[in-house]
Short mmCIF file of C-alpha atoms in Angstrom, two decimals:
data_model
loop_
_atom_site.label_atom_id
_atom_site.label_comp_id
_atom_site.label_asym_id
_atom_site.label_seq_id
_atom_site.Cartn_x
_atom_site.Cartn_y
_atom_site.Cartn_z
CA UNK A 1 0.00 0.00 0.00
CA UNK A 2 1.24 3.48 -0.87
CA UNK A 3 1.83 5.49 2.31
CA UNK A 4 1.25 8.97 0.85
CA UNK A 5 -0.63 9.03 -2.42
CA UNK A 6 -1.37 11.99 -4.67
CA UNK A 7 -3.67 12.30 -7.64
CA UNK A 8 -3.30 13.09 -10.41
CA UNK A 9 0.33 12.31 -11.14
CA UNK A 10 0.35 14.58 -14.19
CA UNK A 11 -1.81 17.63 -14.81
CA UNK A 12 -1.65 19.65 -18.02
CA UNK A 13 -4.03 22.56 -18.30
CA UNK A 14 -4.43 26.05 -19.66
CA UNK A 15 -3.80 29.36 -17.99
CA UNK A 16 -6.80 30.68 -16.11
CA UNK A 17 -8.29 27.28 -15.29
CA UNK A 18 -9.04 25.99 -11.78
CA UNK A 19 -7.65 22.61 -10.73
CA UNK A 20 -7.36 20.43 -7.63
CA UNK A 21 -4.76 17.95 -6.43
CA UNK A 22 -5.69 15.33 -3.86
CA UNK A 23 -3.51 13.77 -1.20
CA UNK A 24 -4.16 10.93 1.19
CA UNK A 25 -1.94 9.24 3.75
CA UNK A 26 -2.52 5.92 5.47
CA UNK A 27 0.28 6.24 8.02
CA UNK A 28 -1.93 7.55 10.80
CA UNK A 29 0.02 10.84 10.87
CA UNK A 30 -1.56 13.99 12.26
CA UNK A 31 0.36 16.53 10.20
CA UNK A 32 0.31 16.98 6.44
CA UNK A 33 2.13 19.37 4.12
CA UNK A 34 2.21 20.73 0.60
CA UNK A 35 5.53 21.56 -1.06
CA UNK A 36 6.36 23.11 -4.43
CA UNK A 37 9.47 22.16 -6.38
CA UNK A 38 10.18 24.57 -9.20
CA UNK A 39 12.29 24.20 -12.32
CA UNK A 40 15.43 25.05 -10.35
CA UNK A 41 14.66 22.08 -8.10
CA UNK A 42 14.22 24.11 -4.93
CA UNK A 43 11.69 22.41 -2.66
CA UNK A 44 9.68 24.94 -0.64
CA UNK A 45 6.94 24.43 1.89
CA UNK A 46 3.57 25.97 1.07
CA UNK A 47 1.18 24.79 3.78
CA UNK A 48 1.05 22.58 6.82
CA UNK A 49 -2.04 21.20 8.55
CA UNK A 50 -2.26 19.45 11.88
CA UNK A 51 -5.49 17.58 12.63
CA UNK A 52 -7.32 19.62 9.98
CA UNK A 53 -6.02 22.92 11.37
CA UNK A 54 -3.77 25.24 9.33
CA UNK A 55 -0.36 25.56 11.01
CA UNK A 56 1.93 26.98 8.34
CA UNK A 57 1.07 29.25 5.42
CA UNK A 58 4.19 30.41 3.67
CA UNK A 59 2.89 33.56 1.97
CA UNK A 60 1.40 31.58 -0.84
CA UNK A 61 -0.96 33.53 -3.16
CA UNK A 62 -4.56 33.17 -2.09
CA UNK A 63 -5.30 31.49 -5.42
CA UNK A 64 -4.01 28.41 -3.59
CA UNK A 65 -6.48 27.04 -1.05
CA UNK A 66 -5.72 23.89 0.91
CA UNK A 67 -8.56 21.88 2.37
CA UNK A 68 -8.32 19.13 4.96
CA UNK A 69 -11.60 17.21 5.39
CA UNK A 70 -9.92 14.90 7.90
CA UNK A 71 -6.42 14.31 9.16
CA UNK A 72 -5.71 11.69 6.50
CA UNK A 73 -6.45 14.03 3.59
CA UNK A 74 -5.05 17.36 2.46
CA UNK A 75 -6.20 18.62 -0.91
CA UNK A 76 -4.91 21.62 -2.81
CA UNK A 77 -7.16 23.74 -4.99
CA UNK A 78 -5.66 26.30 -7.33
CA UNK A 79 -7.72 29.05 -8.95
CA UNK A 80 -6.86 31.03 -12.06
CA UNK A 81 -3.73 29.08 -12.88
CA UNK A 82 -0.70 31.07 -14.07
CA UNK A 83 2.37 30.05 -16.06
CA UNK A 84 4.51 30.39 -12.92
CA UNK A 85 2.46 27.70 -11.22
CA UNK A 86 4.12 25.07 -13.40
CA UNK A 87 6.07 22.88 -10.98
CA UNK A 88 6.00 19.58 -9.17
CA UNK A 89 3.79 19.64 -6.08
CA UNK A 90 4.60 17.18 -3.29
CA UNK A 91 2.36 16.20 -0.43
CA UNK A 92 3.98 14.92 2.76
CA UNK A 93 2.99 13.78 6.24
CA UNK A 94 4.63 13.31 9.61
CA UNK A 95 3.92 12.49 13.21
CA UNK A 96 2.56 15.38 15.26
CA UNK A 97 5.20 17.40 17.09
CA UNK A 98 7.60 16.19 14.45
CA UNK A 99 10.67 18.21 15.33
CA UNK A 100 12.87 15.18 15.14
CA UNK A 101 10.78 12.99 12.89
CA UNK A 102 11.13 12.80 9.12
CA UNK A 103 8.39 13.58 6.67
CA UNK A 104 7.12 11.03 4.19
CA UNK A 105 6.48 12.32 0.69
CA UNK A 106 4.03 11.37 -2.01
CA UNK A 107 5.45 10.83 -5.49
CA UNK A 108 4.44 14.28 -6.72
CA UNK A 109 2.01 15.91 -9.13
CA UNK A 110 3.61 17.42 -12.22
CA UNK A 111 1.60 20.51 -13.15
CA UNK A 112 2.18 22.09 -16.55
CA UNK A 113 0.40 25.29 -17.56
CA UNK A 114 0.04 25.94 -21.27
CA UNK B 1 22.07 34.43 2.93
CA UNK B 2 20.05 31.31 2.13
CA UNK B 3 18.60 29.43 5.07
CA UNK B 4 20.22 26.20 3.95
CA UNK B 5 23.13 26.30 1.55
CA UNK B 6 24.78 23.44 -0.32
CA UNK B 7 27.36 23.14 -3.06
CA UNK B 8 25.16 22.15 -6.02
CA UNK B 9 27.96 20.17 -7.67
CA UNK B 10 27.70 18.17 -9.80
CA UNK B 11 30.06 15.66 -8.29
CA UNK B 12 31.23 13.01 -10.73
CA UNK B 13 33.09 10.17 -9.05
CA UNK B 14 34.14 6.63 -10.01
CA UNK B 15 32.69 3.61 -8.30
CA UNK B 16 34.44 2.91 -5.04
CA UNK B 17 35.35 6.54 -4.38
CA UNK B 18 34.68 8.40 -1.17
CA UNK B 19 32.75 11.64 -1.55
CA UNK B 20 31.75 14.29 0.97
CA UNK B 21 28.97 16.87 0.83
CA UNK B 22 28.76 19.96 2.98
CA UNK B 23 25.88 22.12 4.07
CA UNK B 24 25.53 25.26 6.16
CA UNK B 25 22.41 26.67 7.78
CA UNK B 26 21.68 30.19 8.96
CA UNK B 27 19.22 29.73 11.84
CA UNK B 28 21.12 28.93 15.02
CA UNK B 29 17.83 27.86 16.65
CA UNK B 30 17.38 24.99 14.18
CA UNK B 31 16.51 21.85 16.03
CA UNK B 32 16.85 18.81 13.84
CA UNK B 33 18.69 17.91 10.69
CA UNK B 34 18.39 15.37 7.95
CA UNK B 35 19.83 14.22 4.67
CA UNK B 36 17.27 13.29 2.04
CA UNK B 37 17.92 11.70 -1.31
CA UNK B 38 15.95 12.52 -4.46
CA UNK B 39 16.24 10.44 -7.61
CA UNK B 40 15.41 12.00 -10.97
CA UNK B 41 11.67 12.69 -11.26
CA UNK B 42 10.98 11.04 -7.91
CA UNK B 43 10.00 12.22 -4.45
CA UNK B 44 12.53 13.03 -1.73
CA UNK B 45 13.24 10.12 0.60
CA UNK B 46 14.88 10.21 3.98
CA UNK B 47 18.47 8.97 3.86
CA UNK B 48 19.37 9.59 7.47
CA UNK B 49 18.86 11.90 10.41
CA UNK B 50 21.88 13.83 11.66
CA UNK B 51 22.71 13.81 15.35
CA UNK B 52 25.08 16.02 17.29
CA UNK B 53 27.31 13.08 18.14
CA UNK B 54 27.56 12.09 14.48
CA UNK B 55 26.02 8.92 13.15
CA UNK B 56 26.75 6.21 10.66
CA UNK B 57 24.54 3.98 8.57
CA UNK B 58 26.53 1.50 6.54
CA UNK B 59 28.58 3.44 3.99
CA UNK B 60 27.03 6.75 5.01
CA UNK B 61 28.27 9.00 7.83
CA UNK B 62 26.62 12.24 8.88
CA UNK B 63 28.15 14.92 11.07
CA UNK B 64 26.71 18.02 12.70
CA UNK B 65 28.66 20.99 14.05
CA UNK B 66 26.20 23.29 15.81
CA UNK B 67 28.83 25.90 16.66
CA UNK B 68 29.71 26.31 12.99
CA UNK B 69 26.15 25.58 11.79
CA UNK B 70 27.54 22.99 9.45
CA UNK B 71 26.35 19.54 8.38
CA UNK B 72 28.20 16.97 6.33
CA UNK B 73 27.54 13.67 4.61
CA UNK B 74 30.28 11.22 3.74
CA UNK B 75 29.68 8.35 1.33
CA UNK B 76 32.29 5.61 1.25
CA UNK B 77 32.77 3.00 -1.46
CA UNK B 78 30.36 4.74 -3.86
CA UNK B 79 27.98 2.58 -5.88
CA UNK B 80 26.34 3.35 -9.19
CA UNK B 81 23.03 3.33 -7.34
CA UNK B 82 24.19 6.24 -5.15
CA UNK B 83 23.72 8.57 -8.15
CA UNK B 84 21.04 11.04 -7.07
CA UNK B 85 20.53 14.52 -5.67
CA UNK B 86 21.32 14.79 -1.95
CA UNK B 87 19.27 17.32 -0.03
CA UNK B 88 20.39 18.89 3.22
CA UNK B 89 17.30 19.53 5.34
CA UNK B 90 16.90 21.58 8.48
CA UNK B 91 13.85 21.57 10.74
CA UNK B 92 12.95 25.03 12.05
CA UNK B 93 9.91 24.69 14.23
CA UNK B 94 10.07 28.36 15.20
CA UNK B 95 9.12 27.74 18.80
CA UNK B 96 6.18 25.52 17.96
CA UNK B 97 6.08 21.79 18.20
CA UNK B 98 5.47 21.35 14.48
CA UNK B 99 8.05 20.49 11.91
CA UNK B 100 8.89 22.98 9.18
CA UNK B 101 11.51 21.55 6.88
CA UNK B 102 13.77 23.90 4.94
CA UNK B 103 15.56 22.23 2.05
CA UNK B 104 18.88 23.08 0.49
CA UNK B 105 19.01 23.21 -3.29
CA UNK B 106 20.62 19.79 -3.40
CA UNK B 107 23.97 18.39 -4.46
CA UNK B 108 24.00 16.26 -7.59
CA UNK B 109 26.09 13.10 -7.44
CA UNK B 110 26.90 10.92 -10.42
CA UNK B 111 28.84 7.72 -9.83
CA UNK B 112 30.34 6.26 -13.00
CA UNK B 113 31.82 2.81 -13.72
#
């Protein structure tokens, strides 16, 4: 069984559209994250949720809206997609209070904006 | 100054070589440290945590120097399968109990026959 799974794996769409990426983890973790990895390969945190509550919001444009229906799911909705949104988006999860615990990543969603 | 800084490489080494990667971090309050590995077009995966006393896992040795804010990874007897990007990762919880990982840009390693 995949520990952290994201769908879709590839997403190709036009500028201005609205799209969603889903993430689910079956590890029983309380904390989930969204990261963006751009073309220069820098991996940057976007959001973090703990037990459905927003913990970290790294000055991401409000076109990006995370939603956590329960602690096993953290979805990412993006409105009015722009060319600069093209990147790989990774979902991750960890144990609550995870200062010393690693995060487990999904295999990424490759978003391409035409 | 970047929060986590690594030499991007690339490092090209023959099989069997020993190679070392360095990393510096800017936040002296950083609390935990990791090395992750990312293969081409794959997700990052934890390679090892880094402890103050230094730690070893098979051919891999990690060191942490808090005074110098410096982390290192040593790979002995390199294998072809070690070819990947190695990410230095620092956890800055900012006074909370939640993890916030900051990634370096990665060091590319290619091991050739």
